[in-house]
Amino acid sequence: MGCVVIDLHTHSSVSDGTDTPASLMSAAASAGLDVIALTDHDTTAGWSEAAAALTPGLTLVRGAELSCTSPNGRGGTATVHLLAYLFDPLAPAIVTEQSRLRAERRSRLLKMARRMAEDGYPVDPDALMASLPPDSPAGRPHLAMALVQAGMVATVDEAFQFFLNSRGRYHVSRRDTPVHTAIQMVADAGGVTVLAHAFAHHRGPTVTAEVIKELAGAGLTGLEVDHPDHDLATRTQLGALADDLGLVRTGSSDYHGTNKTIRIGQDSTSPEAFEALVAHTTGTPLITG
Ligand code: AMP
Ligand code: ZN
Ligand code: FE
Ligand code: FE
């Protein structure tokens, strides 16, 4: 018996990954994964295609990565990502809030593209928006890919580095879901929440340990400790915090296909932690191919 590989954070082309949900399932099987969570940004639209494409022995955790805003513990706010698993996708609060946010994502990306076009960069804002399905969660990686195609930058990473990062001239912020609202709406829908890449400092301002403690008290179930954006020291620090607060320690790749250099299954979650998460859910079952 080989070891069990569980990757609880991946994206498909339904949000800003490059593999379709079906090809993501094949990639997971080829990489030897036993369990994969599909966690597209602010949508559950990829769930059915992924479920239909499961290969024998592969288990699918249906989830999403919710864009939230949180107090940062320093008197301001920060963007945080909540991984939500096995919730009822038809819960009215979730349906309403996620569709609001997807509309917000579109208008925000259009503004960013227009700002770049006004400054003379080879971006066609209307063509960009027309290339994205109407109710899809448009994100900066889509603009980044357009910049790569226009020859402005060599990679998506470079596009973030030079143009799209949250401190840059072209960044436009969004009205994300208040993190307490998100934790509650997922819990009400029978799911669990895990705070994603909490100390990925290079992405932008993060929250303090004090805030994570407060979220744990408000119903957060897990903390994503092992993530490609966390170095060893950060993992040690977050692992200790998870233990202290009684949060389930997870690990995941945050795979995005060719938009990032991360391999699927690069970081993973222990079977014990996975079972602890699943035990808290009633909204949507696991499915195995
Ligand atoms: P958005 O949802 O539009 O705010 O864009 C966030 C997405 O861009 C997430 O999927 C991140 O994985 C990705 N992202 C954020 N920062 C970077 C970066 N510095 N380089 C590459 N991708 C990034
Ligand atoms: Zn993403
Ligand atoms: Fe994220
Ligand atoms: Fe992600």
PDB file of C-alpha atoms and ligand atoms in Angstrom:
ATOM      1  CA  MET A   1       0.000   0.000   0.000  1.00  0.00           C
ATOM      2  CA  GLY A   2       1.474   3.344  -1.071  1.00  0.00           C
ATOM      3  CA  CYS A   3       0.927   6.518   0.875  1.00  0.00           C
ATOM      4  CA  VAL A   4      -2.304   8.438   0.437  1.00  0.00           C
ATOM      5  CA  VAL A   5      -1.972  11.793  -1.346  1.00  0.00           C
ATOM      6  CA  ILE A   6      -4.642  14.368  -0.545  1.00  0.00           C
ATOM      7  CA  ASP A   7      -4.578  17.787  -2.267  1.00  0.00           C
ATOM      8  CA  LEU A   8      -7.284  20.109  -0.953  1.00  0.00           C
ATOM      9  CA  HIS A   9      -6.845  23.244  -3.071  1.00  0.00           C
ATOM     10  CA  THR A  10      -6.874  23.345  -6.904  1.00  0.00           C
ATOM     11  CA  HIS A  11      -8.320  25.556  -9.630  1.00  0.00           C
ATOM     12  CA  SER A  12      -9.804  24.727 -13.027  1.00  0.00           C
ATOM     13  CA  SER A  13     -10.512  26.841 -16.093  1.00  0.00           C
ATOM     14  CA  VAL A  14     -13.954  27.535 -14.608  1.00  0.00           C
ATOM     15  CA  SER A  15     -12.061  30.164 -12.573  1.00  0.00           C
ATOM     16  CA  ASP A  16      -8.425  31.051 -13.248  1.00  0.00           C
ATOM     17  CA  GLY A  17      -6.730  27.689 -13.742  1.00  0.00           C
ATOM     18  CA  THR A  18      -5.902  26.378 -17.216  1.00  0.00           C
ATOM     19  CA  ASP A  19      -7.126  22.735 -16.975  1.00  0.00           C
ATOM     20  CA  THR A  20     -10.812  22.044 -17.550  1.00  0.00           C
ATOM     21  CA  PRO A  21     -12.450  20.326 -14.546  1.00  0.00           C
ATOM     22  CA  ALA A  22     -12.306  17.016 -16.464  1.00  0.00           C
ATOM     23  CA  SER A  23      -8.633  17.372 -17.360  1.00  0.00           C
ATOM     24  CA  LEU A  24      -7.888  18.418 -13.781  1.00  0.00           C
ATOM     25  CA  MET A  25      -9.307  15.049 -12.638  1.00  0.00           C
ATOM     26  CA  SER A  26      -7.064  13.215 -15.150  1.00  0.00           C
ATOM     27  CA  ALA A  27      -4.060  15.256 -14.027  1.00  0.00           C
ATOM     28  CA  ALA A  28      -4.820  14.301 -10.417  1.00  0.00           C
ATOM     29  CA  ALA A  29      -5.064  10.616 -11.312  1.00  0.00           C
ATOM     30  CA  SER A  30      -1.829  10.729 -13.359  1.00  0.00           C
ATOM     31  CA  ALA A  31      -0.029  12.427 -10.473  1.00  0.00           C
ATOM     32  CA  GLY A  32      -1.093   9.574  -8.177  1.00  0.00           C
ATOM     33  CA  LEU A  33      -3.512  11.579  -6.031  1.00  0.00           C
ATOM     34  CA  ASP A  34      -6.121   9.726  -3.971  1.00  0.00           C
ATOM     35  CA  VAL A  35      -8.182  12.770  -3.000  1.00  0.00           C
ATOM     36  CA  ILE A  36      -8.548  16.090  -4.812  1.00  0.00           C
ATOM     37  CA  ALA A  37     -10.582  19.141  -3.879  1.00  0.00           C
ATOM     38  CA  LEU A  38     -11.803  21.414  -6.666  1.00  0.00           C
ATOM     39  CA  THR A  39     -11.794  24.917  -5.168  1.00  0.00           C
ATOM     40  CA  ASP A  40     -12.467  27.409  -7.941  1.00  0.00           C
ATOM     41  CA  HIS A  41     -12.754  31.042  -6.898  1.00  0.00           C
ATOM     42  CA  ASP A  42     -16.291  32.051  -5.953  1.00  0.00           C
ATOM     43  CA  THR A  43     -18.104  29.425  -8.005  1.00  0.00           C
ATOM     44  CA  THR A  44     -19.308  25.832  -7.900  1.00  0.00           C
ATOM     45  CA  ALA A  45     -19.873  25.731 -11.667  1.00  0.00           C
ATOM     46  CA  GLY A  46     -17.136  23.121 -12.220  1.00  0.00           C
ATOM     47  CA  TRP A  47     -18.475  20.557  -9.746  1.00  0.00           C
ATOM     48  CA  SER A  48     -20.608  18.486 -12.117  1.00  0.00           C
ATOM     49  CA  GLU A  49     -17.980  18.194 -14.868  1.00  0.00           C
ATOM     50  CA  ALA A  50     -15.353  17.154 -12.299  1.00  0.00           C
ATOM     51  CA  ALA A  51     -17.678  14.574 -10.728  1.00  0.00           C
ATOM     52  CA  ALA A  52     -18.471  13.060 -14.138  1.00  0.00           C
ATOM     53  CA  ALA A  53     -14.753  12.764 -14.980  1.00  0.00           C
ATOM     54  CA  LEU A  54     -13.618  10.912 -11.836  1.00  0.00           C
ATOM     55  CA  THR A  55     -11.439   7.886 -12.503  1.00  0.00           C
ATOM     56  CA  PRO A  56     -11.642   4.701 -10.363  1.00  0.00           C
ATOM     57  CA  GLY A  57     -10.202   5.230  -6.881  1.00  0.00           C
ATOM     58  CA  LEU A  58     -10.017   9.029  -7.053  1.00  0.00           C
ATOM     59  CA  THR A  59     -12.135  10.895  -4.486  1.00  0.00           C
ATOM     60  CA  LEU A  60     -13.489  14.381  -5.199  1.00  0.00           C
ATOM     61  CA  VAL A  61     -14.070  16.992  -2.501  1.00  0.00           C
ATOM     62  CA  ARG A  62     -16.404  19.587  -3.924  1.00  0.00           C
ATOM     63  CA  GLY A  63     -15.385  23.021  -2.700  1.00  0.00           C
ATOM     64  CA  ALA A  64     -14.695  26.645  -3.521  1.00  0.00           C
ATOM     65  CA  GLU A  65     -12.247  29.375  -2.540  1.00  0.00           C
ATOM     66  CA  LEU A  66     -14.157  32.364  -1.249  1.00  0.00           C
ATOM     67  CA  SER A  67     -12.782  35.899  -1.620  1.00  0.00           C
ATOM     68  CA  CYS A  68     -13.239  37.599   1.744  1.00  0.00           C
ATOM     69  CA  THR A  69     -12.324  40.744   3.593  1.00  0.00           C
ATOM     70  CA  SER A  70     -11.178  40.586   7.198  1.00  0.00           C
ATOM     71  CA  PRO A  71      -9.917  42.889   9.926  1.00  0.00           C
ATOM     72  CA  ASN A  72      -6.111  42.563   9.678  1.00  0.00           C
ATOM     73  CA  GLY A  73      -5.400  42.856  13.411  1.00  0.00           C
ATOM     74  CA  ARG A  74      -3.521  46.135  12.894  1.00  0.00           C
ATOM     75  CA  GLY A  75      -6.492  48.467  12.638  1.00  0.00           C
ATOM     76  CA  GLY A  76      -7.084  47.904   8.916  1.00  0.00           C
ATOM     77  CA  THR A  77      -8.415  45.222   6.606  1.00  0.00           C
ATOM     78  CA  ALA A  78      -6.884  42.458   4.517  1.00  0.00           C
ATOM     79  CA  THR A  79      -8.077  40.188   1.736  1.00  0.00           C
ATOM     80  CA  VAL A  80      -8.309  36.598   2.925  1.00  0.00           C
ATOM     81  CA  HIS A  81      -9.231  33.443   1.032  1.00  0.00           C
ATOM     82  CA  LEU A  82     -11.439  30.867   2.711  1.00  0.00           C
ATOM     83  CA  LEU A  83     -11.495  27.332   1.386  1.00  0.00           C
ATOM     84  CA  ALA A  84     -15.029  26.010   1.773  1.00  0.00           C
ATOM     85  CA  TYR A  85     -15.688  22.300   1.461  1.00  0.00           C
ATOM     86  CA  LEU A  86     -18.715  20.033   1.064  1.00  0.00           C
ATOM     87  CA  PHE A  87     -21.359  22.720   1.549  1.00  0.00           C
ATOM     88  CA  ASP A  88     -24.787  22.705  -0.098  1.00  0.00           C
ATOM     89  CA  PRO A  89     -24.229  24.709  -3.314  1.00  0.00           C
ATOM     90  CA  LEU A  90     -27.928  25.625  -3.482  1.00  0.00           C
ATOM     91  CA  ALA A  91     -28.025  27.328  -0.068  1.00  0.00           C
ATOM     92  CA  PRO A  92     -29.678  30.670  -0.926  1.00  0.00           C
ATOM     93  CA  ALA A  93     -27.204  32.823   1.042  1.00  0.00           C
ATOM     94  CA  ILE A  94     -24.295  31.293  -0.848  1.00  0.00           C
ATOM     95  CA  VAL A  95     -25.969  31.491  -4.261  1.00  0.00           C
ATOM     96  CA  THR A  96     -26.821  35.173  -3.756  1.00  0.00           C
ATOM     97  CA  GLU A  97     -23.473  36.275  -2.341  1.00  0.00           C
ATOM     98  CA  GLN A  98     -21.382  34.360  -4.854  1.00  0.00           C
ATOM     99  CA  SER A  99     -23.275  35.755  -7.834  1.00  0.00           C
ATOM    100  CA  ARG A 100     -22.918  39.284  -6.458  1.00  0.00           C
ATOM    101  CA  LEU A 101     -19.192  38.710  -6.111  1.00  0.00           C
ATOM    102  CA  ARG A 102     -18.797  37.295  -9.620  1.00  0.00           C
ATOM    103  CA  ALA A 103     -20.477  40.424 -11.031  1.00  0.00           C
ATOM    104  CA  GLU A 104     -18.163  42.536  -8.884  1.00  0.00           C
ATOM    105  CA  ARG A 105     -15.164  40.571 -10.201  1.00  0.00           C
ATOM    106  CA  ARG A 106     -16.129  41.401 -13.784  1.00  0.00           C
ATOM    107  CA  SER A 107     -16.578  45.133 -13.257  1.00  0.00           C
ATOM    108  CA  ARG A 108     -13.324  45.302 -11.319  1.00  0.00           C
ATOM    109  CA  LEU A 109     -11.301  43.459 -13.974  1.00  0.00           C
ATOM    110  CA  LEU A 110     -12.778  45.680 -16.693  1.00  0.00           C
ATOM    111  CA  LYS A 111     -11.646  48.768 -14.717  1.00  0.00           C
ATOM    112  CA  MET A 112      -8.124  47.369 -14.395  1.00  0.00           C
ATOM    113  CA  ALA A 113      -7.952  46.591 -18.120  1.00  0.00           C
ATOM    114  CA  ARG A 114      -9.268  50.079 -19.015  1.00  0.00           C
ATOM    115  CA  ARG A 115      -6.633  51.748 -16.852  1.00  0.00           C
ATOM    116  CA  MET A 116      -3.907  49.837 -18.666  1.00  0.00           C
ATOM    117  CA  ALA A 117      -5.416  50.596 -22.078  1.00  0.00           C
ATOM    118  CA  GLU A 118      -5.613  54.318 -21.188  1.00  0.00           C
ATOM    119  CA  ASP A 119      -1.906  54.258 -20.426  1.00  0.00           C
ATOM    120  CA  GLY A 120      -1.259  52.840 -23.887  1.00  0.00           C
ATOM    121  CA  TYR A 121      -0.694  49.185 -23.067  1.00  0.00           C
ATOM    122  CA  PRO A 122      -1.858  46.664 -25.701  1.00  0.00           C
ATOM    123  CA  VAL A 123      -4.957  45.519 -23.821  1.00  0.00           C
ATOM    124  CA  ASP A 124      -8.453  45.422 -25.336  1.00  0.00           C
ATOM    125  CA  PRO A 125     -10.787  45.613 -22.313  1.00  0.00           C
ATOM    126  CA  ASP A 126     -13.945  44.692 -24.226  1.00  0.00           C
ATOM    127  CA  ALA A 127     -12.309  41.760 -26.013  1.00  0.00           C
ATOM    128  CA  LEU A 128     -10.964  40.510 -22.685  1.00  0.00           C
ATOM    129  CA  MET A 129     -14.396  40.611 -21.049  1.00  0.00           C
ATOM    130  CA  ALA A 130     -16.047  39.040 -24.107  1.00  0.00           C
ATOM    131  CA  SER A 131     -13.604  36.135 -23.865  1.00  0.00           C
ATOM    132  CA  LEU A 132     -14.806  35.270 -20.340  1.00  0.00           C
ATOM    133  CA  PRO A 133     -18.130  33.413 -19.909  1.00  0.00           C
ATOM    134  CA  PRO A 134     -20.876  35.745 -18.561  1.00  0.00           C
ATOM    135  CA  ASP A 135     -21.169  34.431 -14.990  1.00  0.00           C
ATOM    136  CA  SER A 136     -17.555  33.295 -14.571  1.00  0.00           C
ATOM    137  CA  PRO A 137     -15.299  34.542 -11.752  1.00  0.00           C
ATOM    138  CA  ALA A 138     -13.040  36.871 -13.744  1.00  0.00           C
ATOM    139  CA  GLY A 139      -9.676  37.424 -12.099  1.00  0.00           C
ATOM    140  CA  ARG A 140      -6.319  39.103 -12.531  1.00  0.00           C
ATOM    141  CA  PRO A 141      -4.783  35.936 -14.019  1.00  0.00           C
ATOM    142  CA  HIS A 142      -7.090  36.410 -17.037  1.00  0.00           C
ATOM    143  CA  LEU A 143      -5.698  39.901 -17.613  1.00  0.00           C
ATOM    144  CA  ALA A 144      -2.214  38.512 -16.956  1.00  0.00           C
ATOM    145  CA  MET A 145      -2.690  35.894 -19.694  1.00  0.00           C
ATOM    146  CA  ALA A 146      -3.827  38.631 -22.097  1.00  0.00           C
ATOM    147  CA  LEU A 147      -0.633  40.566 -21.289  1.00  0.00           C
ATOM    148  CA  VAL A 148       1.423  37.440 -21.992  1.00  0.00           C
ATOM    149  CA  GLN A 149      -0.395  36.953 -25.305  1.00  0.00           C
ATOM    150  CA  ALA A 150       0.235  40.591 -26.239  1.00  0.00           C
ATOM    151  CA  GLY A 151       3.939  40.047 -25.594  1.00  0.00           C
ATOM    152  CA  MET A 152       4.058  42.605 -22.759  1.00  0.00           C
ATOM    153  CA  VAL A 153       5.469  40.075 -20.284  1.00  0.00           C
ATOM    154  CA  ALA A 154       6.828  36.548 -20.558  1.00  0.00           C
ATOM    155  CA  THR A 155       4.770  34.925 -17.792  1.00  0.00           C
ATOM    156  CA  VAL A 156       1.706  35.389 -15.585  1.00  0.00           C
ATOM    157  CA  ASP A 157       4.071  35.824 -12.621  1.00  0.00           C
ATOM    158  CA  GLU A 158       5.778  38.710 -14.392  1.00  0.00           C
ATOM    159  CA  ALA A 159       2.425  40.316 -15.141  1.00  0.00           C
ATOM    160  CA  PHE A 160       1.688  40.285 -11.396  1.00  0.00           C
ATOM    161  CA  GLN A 161       5.156  41.532 -10.554  1.00  0.00           C
ATOM    162  CA  PHE A 162       5.066  44.496 -12.943  1.00  0.00           C
ATOM    163  CA  PHE A 163       1.398  45.417 -13.301  1.00  0.00           C
ATOM    164  CA  LEU A 164      -1.260  43.542 -11.355  1.00  0.00           C
ATOM    165  CA  ASN A 165      -0.085  43.129  -7.765  1.00  0.00           C
ATOM    166  CA  SER A 166      -2.178  44.766  -5.055  1.00  0.00           C
ATOM    167  CA  ARG A 167       0.350  47.563  -4.533  1.00  0.00           C
ATOM    168  CA  GLY A 168       0.547  48.420  -8.237  1.00  0.00           C
ATOM    169  CA  ARG A 169      -0.846  51.360 -10.204  1.00  0.00           C
ATOM    170  CA  TYR A 170      -3.442  49.285 -12.064  1.00  0.00           C
ATOM    171  CA  HIS A 171      -4.891  47.436  -9.108  1.00  0.00           C
ATOM    172  CA  VAL A 172      -8.565  47.959  -8.348  1.00  0.00           C
ATOM    173  CA  SER A 173     -10.017  46.448  -5.186  1.00  0.00           C
ATOM    174  CA  ARG A 174     -13.262  44.527  -4.849  1.00  0.00           C
ATOM    175  CA  ARG A 175     -16.049  44.382  -2.284  1.00  0.00           C
ATOM    176  CA  ASP A 176     -15.365  40.871  -1.032  1.00  0.00           C
ATOM    177  CA  THR A 177     -17.500  38.922   1.446  1.00  0.00           C
ATOM    178  CA  PRO A 178     -16.930  39.784   5.127  1.00  0.00           C
ATOM    179  CA  VAL A 179     -15.074  36.763   6.471  1.00  0.00           C
ATOM    180  CA  HIS A 180     -17.480  36.188   9.379  1.00  0.00           C
ATOM    181  CA  THR A 181     -20.414  36.166   6.973  1.00  0.00           C
ATOM    182  CA  ALA A 182     -18.615  33.627   4.791  1.00  0.00           C
ATOM    183  CA  ILE A 183     -17.767  31.288   7.691  1.00  0.00           C
ATOM    184  CA  GLN A 184     -21.374  31.409   8.857  1.00  0.00           C
ATOM    185  CA  MET A 185     -22.969  30.896   5.447  1.00  0.00           C
ATOM    186  CA  VAL A 186     -20.787  27.850   4.757  1.00  0.00           C
ATOM    187  CA  ALA A 187     -21.498  26.388   8.215  1.00  0.00           C
ATOM    188  CA  ASP A 188     -25.243  26.982   7.695  1.00  0.00           C
ATOM    189  CA  ALA A 189     -24.936  25.095   4.380  1.00  0.00           C
ATOM    190  CA  GLY A 190     -23.377  22.061   6.093  1.00  0.00           C
ATOM    191  CA  GLY A 191     -19.783  22.765   5.014  1.00  0.00           C
ATOM    192  CA  VAL A 192     -16.468  23.579   6.688  1.00  0.00           C
ATOM    193  CA  THR A 193     -14.023  26.436   6.169  1.00  0.00           C
ATOM    194  CA  VAL A 194     -10.226  26.497   6.138  1.00  0.00           C
ATOM    195  CA  LEU A 195      -8.187  29.709   6.010  1.00  0.00           C
ATOM    196  CA  ALA A 196      -6.020  29.544   2.846  1.00  0.00           C
ATOM    197  CA  HIS A 197      -2.358  30.622   2.620  1.00  0.00           C
ATOM    198  CA  ALA A 198      -2.769  32.874   5.670  1.00  0.00           C
ATOM    199  CA  PHE A 199       0.839  34.085   5.783  1.00  0.00           C
ATOM    200  CA  ALA A 200       1.590  34.354   2.041  1.00  0.00           C
ATOM    201  CA  HIS A 201       3.062  37.797   2.672  1.00  0.00           C
ATOM    202  CA  HIS A 202       4.317  38.400  -0.868  1.00  0.00           C
ATOM    203  CA  ARG A 203       0.742  38.474  -2.184  1.00  0.00           C
ATOM    204  CA  GLY A 204      -0.161  41.488  -0.103  1.00  0.00           C
ATOM    205  CA  PRO A 205      -1.017  42.384   3.484  1.00  0.00           C
ATOM    206  CA  THR A 206      -1.996  39.439   5.672  1.00  0.00           C
ATOM    207  CA  VAL A 207      -3.784  39.037   9.010  1.00  0.00           C
ATOM    208  CA  THR A 208      -2.181  38.602  12.438  1.00  0.00           C
ATOM    209  CA  ALA A 209      -2.246  35.420  14.541  1.00  0.00           C
ATOM    210  CA  GLU A 210      -4.698  37.255  16.816  1.00  0.00           C
ATOM    211  CA  VAL A 211      -7.197  37.499  13.938  1.00  0.00           C
ATOM    212  CA  ILE A 212      -6.836  33.766  13.197  1.00  0.00           C
ATOM    213  CA  LYS A 213      -7.580  33.080  16.853  1.00  0.00           C
ATOM    214  CA  GLU A 214     -10.697  35.195  16.594  1.00  0.00           C
ATOM    215  CA  LEU A 215     -11.818  33.378  13.411  1.00  0.00           C
ATOM    216  CA  ALA A 216     -11.268  30.031  15.134  1.00  0.00           C
ATOM    217  CA  GLY A 217     -13.698  31.212  17.807  1.00  0.00           C
ATOM    218  CA  ALA A 218     -16.155  32.243  15.094  1.00  0.00           C
ATOM    219  CA  GLY A 219     -16.368  28.778  13.535  1.00  0.00           C
ATOM    220  CA  LEU A 220     -13.302  28.394  11.312  1.00  0.00           C
ATOM    221  CA  THR A 221     -12.342  24.684  11.200  1.00  0.00           C
ATOM    222  CA  GLY A 222      -8.893  24.548   9.606  1.00  0.00           C
ATOM    223  CA  LEU A 223      -5.706  26.353   8.690  1.00  0.00           C
ATOM    224  CA  GLU A 224      -3.820  25.750   5.432  1.00  0.00           C
ATOM    225  CA  VAL A 225      -0.277  25.413   6.761  1.00  0.00           C
ATOM    226  CA  ASP A 226       1.550  23.567   3.989  1.00  0.00           C
ATOM    227  CA  HIS A 227       1.246  25.764   0.907  1.00  0.00           C
ATOM    228  CA  PRO A 228       3.845  26.617  -1.765  1.00  0.00           C
ATOM    229  CA  ASP A 229       3.796  30.286  -0.689  1.00  0.00           C
ATOM    230  CA  HIS A 230       4.781  29.384   2.908  1.00  0.00           C
ATOM    231  CA  ASP A 231       8.464  28.788   3.633  1.00  0.00           C
ATOM    232  CA  LEU A 232       9.593  26.327   6.298  1.00  0.00           C
ATOM    233  CA  ALA A 233       9.702  28.917   9.103  1.00  0.00           C
ATOM    234  CA  THR A 234       6.171  30.059   8.229  1.00  0.00           C
ATOM    235  CA  ARG A 235       4.920  26.462   8.230  1.00  0.00           C
ATOM    236  CA  THR A 236       6.429  25.891  11.659  1.00  0.00           C
ATOM    237  CA  GLN A 237       4.804  29.042  12.984  1.00  0.00           C
ATOM    238  CA  LEU A 238       1.366  28.333  11.460  1.00  0.00           C
ATOM    239  CA  GLY A 239       1.528  24.651  12.468  1.00  0.00           C
ATOM    240  CA  ALA A 240       2.053  25.657  16.084  1.00  0.00           C
ATOM    241  CA  LEU A 241      -0.811  28.131  15.827  1.00  0.00           C
ATOM    242  CA  ALA A 242      -3.127  25.458  14.396  1.00  0.00           C
ATOM    243  CA  ASP A 243      -2.235  23.140  17.299  1.00  0.00           C
ATOM    244  CA  ASP A 244      -2.790  25.924  19.843  1.00  0.00           C
ATOM    245  CA  LEU A 245      -6.162  26.882  18.448  1.00  0.00           C
ATOM    246  CA  GLY A 246      -7.425  23.374  17.744  1.00  0.00           C
ATOM    247  CA  LEU A 247      -7.592  24.066  14.006  1.00  0.00           C
ATOM    248  CA  VAL A 248      -7.158  21.230  11.510  1.00  0.00           C
ATOM    249  CA  ARG A 249      -3.799  21.554   9.717  1.00  0.00           C
ATOM    250  CA  THR A 250      -4.146  21.158   5.953  1.00  0.00           C
ATOM    251  CA  GLY A 251      -1.699  21.202   3.055  1.00  0.00           C
ATOM    252  CA  SER A 252      -2.392  21.824  -0.624  1.00  0.00           C
ATOM    253  CA  SER A 253      -0.765  22.795  -3.892  1.00  0.00           C
ATOM    254  CA  ASP A 254      -3.116  25.609  -5.025  1.00  0.00           C
ATOM    255  CA  TYR A 255      -2.538  24.178  -8.507  1.00  0.00           C
ATOM    256  CA  HIS A 256      -3.568  26.497 -11.385  1.00  0.00           C
ATOM    257  CA  GLY A 257      -2.388  24.506 -14.433  1.00  0.00           C
ATOM    258  CA  THR A 258       0.147  26.394 -16.510  1.00  0.00           C
ATOM    259  CA  ASN A 259      -0.682  29.731 -14.817  1.00  0.00           C
ATOM    260  CA  LYS A 260       1.738  28.811 -12.045  1.00  0.00           C
ATOM    261  CA  THR A 261       4.796  26.592 -11.830  1.00  0.00           C
ATOM    262  CA  ILE A 262       3.307  24.563  -8.948  1.00  0.00           C
ATOM    263  CA  ARG A 263       2.779  20.818  -9.483  1.00  0.00           C
ATOM    264  CA  ILE A 264      -0.503  19.200  -8.493  1.00  0.00           C
ATOM    265  CA  GLY A 265      -0.031  17.382  -5.150  1.00  0.00           C
ATOM    266  CA  GLN A 266       3.118  19.395  -4.376  1.00  0.00           C
ATOM    267  CA  ASP A 267       1.845  19.951  -0.835  1.00  0.00           C
ATOM    268  CA  SER A 268      -0.734  17.679   0.762  1.00  0.00           C
ATOM    269  CA  THR A 269      -2.949  16.942   3.763  1.00  0.00           C
ATOM    270  CA  SER A 270      -2.686  13.988   6.168  1.00  0.00           C
ATOM    271  CA  PRO A 271      -5.492  11.388   6.149  1.00  0.00           C
ATOM    272  CA  GLU A 272      -6.245  12.199   9.829  1.00  0.00           C
ATOM    273  CA  ALA A 273      -6.675  15.905   9.099  1.00  0.00           C
ATOM    274  CA  PHE A 274      -8.829  15.124   6.071  1.00  0.00           C
ATOM    275  CA  GLU A 275     -11.085  12.861   8.126  1.00  0.00           C
ATOM    276  CA  ALA A 276     -11.422  15.521  10.802  1.00  0.00           C
ATOM    277  CA  LEU A 277     -12.619  18.020   8.202  1.00  0.00           C
ATOM    278  CA  VAL A 278     -15.067  15.664   6.531  1.00  0.00           C
ATOM    279  CA  ALA A 279     -16.538  14.655   9.907  1.00  0.00           C
ATOM    280  CA  HIS A 280     -17.820  18.228  10.292  1.00  0.00           C
ATOM    281  CA  THR A 281     -19.792  18.235   7.031  1.00  0.00           C
ATOM    282  CA  THR A 282     -23.358  17.403   6.022  1.00  0.00           C
ATOM    283  CA  GLY A 283     -23.930  19.632   2.960  1.00  0.00           C
ATOM    284  CA  THR A 284     -22.509  17.600   0.045  1.00  0.00           C
ATOM    285  CA  PRO A 285     -21.047  14.073   0.132  1.00  0.00           C
ATOM    286  CA  LEU A 286     -17.618  12.977  -0.999  1.00  0.00           C
ATOM    287  CA  ILE A 287     -17.710  11.040  -4.249  1.00  0.00           C
ATOM    288  CA  THR A 288     -15.295   8.384  -5.443  1.00  0.00           C
ATOM    289  CA  GLY A 289     -14.945   7.269  -9.058  1.00  0.00           C
TER     290      GLY A 289
HETATM  291  P1  AMP B   1      -7.959  38.014  -8.118  1.00  0.00           P
HETATM  292  O1  AMP B   1      -8.871  36.889  -7.802  1.00  0.00           O
HETATM  293  O2  AMP B   1      -8.336  38.717  -9.364  1.00  0.00           O
HETATM  294  O3  AMP B   1      -7.734  38.976  -6.990  1.00  0.00           O
HETATM  295  O4  AMP B   1      -6.526  37.352  -8.429  1.00  0.00           O
HETATM  296  C1  AMP B   1      -6.005  36.462  -7.483  1.00  0.00           C
HETATM  297  C2  AMP B   1      -5.463  35.254  -8.185  1.00  0.00           C
HETATM  298  O5  AMP B   1      -4.216  35.587  -8.751  1.00  0.00           O
HETATM  299  C3  AMP B   1      -5.223  34.055  -7.282  1.00  0.00           C
HETATM  300  O6  AMP B   1      -5.656  32.894  -7.933  1.00  0.00           O
HETATM  301  C4  AMP B   1      -3.750  33.966  -7.105  1.00  0.00           C
HETATM  302  O7  AMP B   1      -3.313  32.638  -7.111  1.00  0.00           O
HETATM  303  C5  AMP B   1      -3.200  34.698  -8.292  1.00  0.00           C
HETATM  304  N1  AMP B   1      -2.064  35.516  -7.837  1.00  0.00           N
HETATM  305  C6  AMP B   1      -2.056  36.399  -6.849  1.00  0.00           C
HETATM  306  N2  AMP B   1      -0.834  36.968  -6.709  1.00  0.00           N
HETATM  307  C7  AMP B   1      -0.062  36.417  -7.669  1.00  0.00           C
HETATM  308  C8  AMP B   1       1.293  36.580  -8.067  1.00  0.00           C
HETATM  309  N3  AMP B   1       2.103  37.449  -7.420  1.00  0.00           N
HETATM  310  N4  AMP B   1       1.751  35.851  -9.094  1.00  0.00           N
HETATM  311  C9  AMP B   1       0.932  34.973  -9.738  1.00  0.00           C
HETATM  312  N5  AMP B   1      -0.362  34.769  -9.423  1.00  0.00           N
HETATM  313  C10 AMP B   1      -0.857  35.482  -8.403  1.00  0.00           C
HETATM  314 ZN    ZN B   2      -6.672  31.281  -8.442  1.00  0.00          ZN
HETATM  315 FE    FE B   3      -6.057  31.948  -2.779  1.00  0.00          FE
HETATM  316 FE    FE B   4      -6.268  29.289  -4.796  1.00  0.00          FE
END
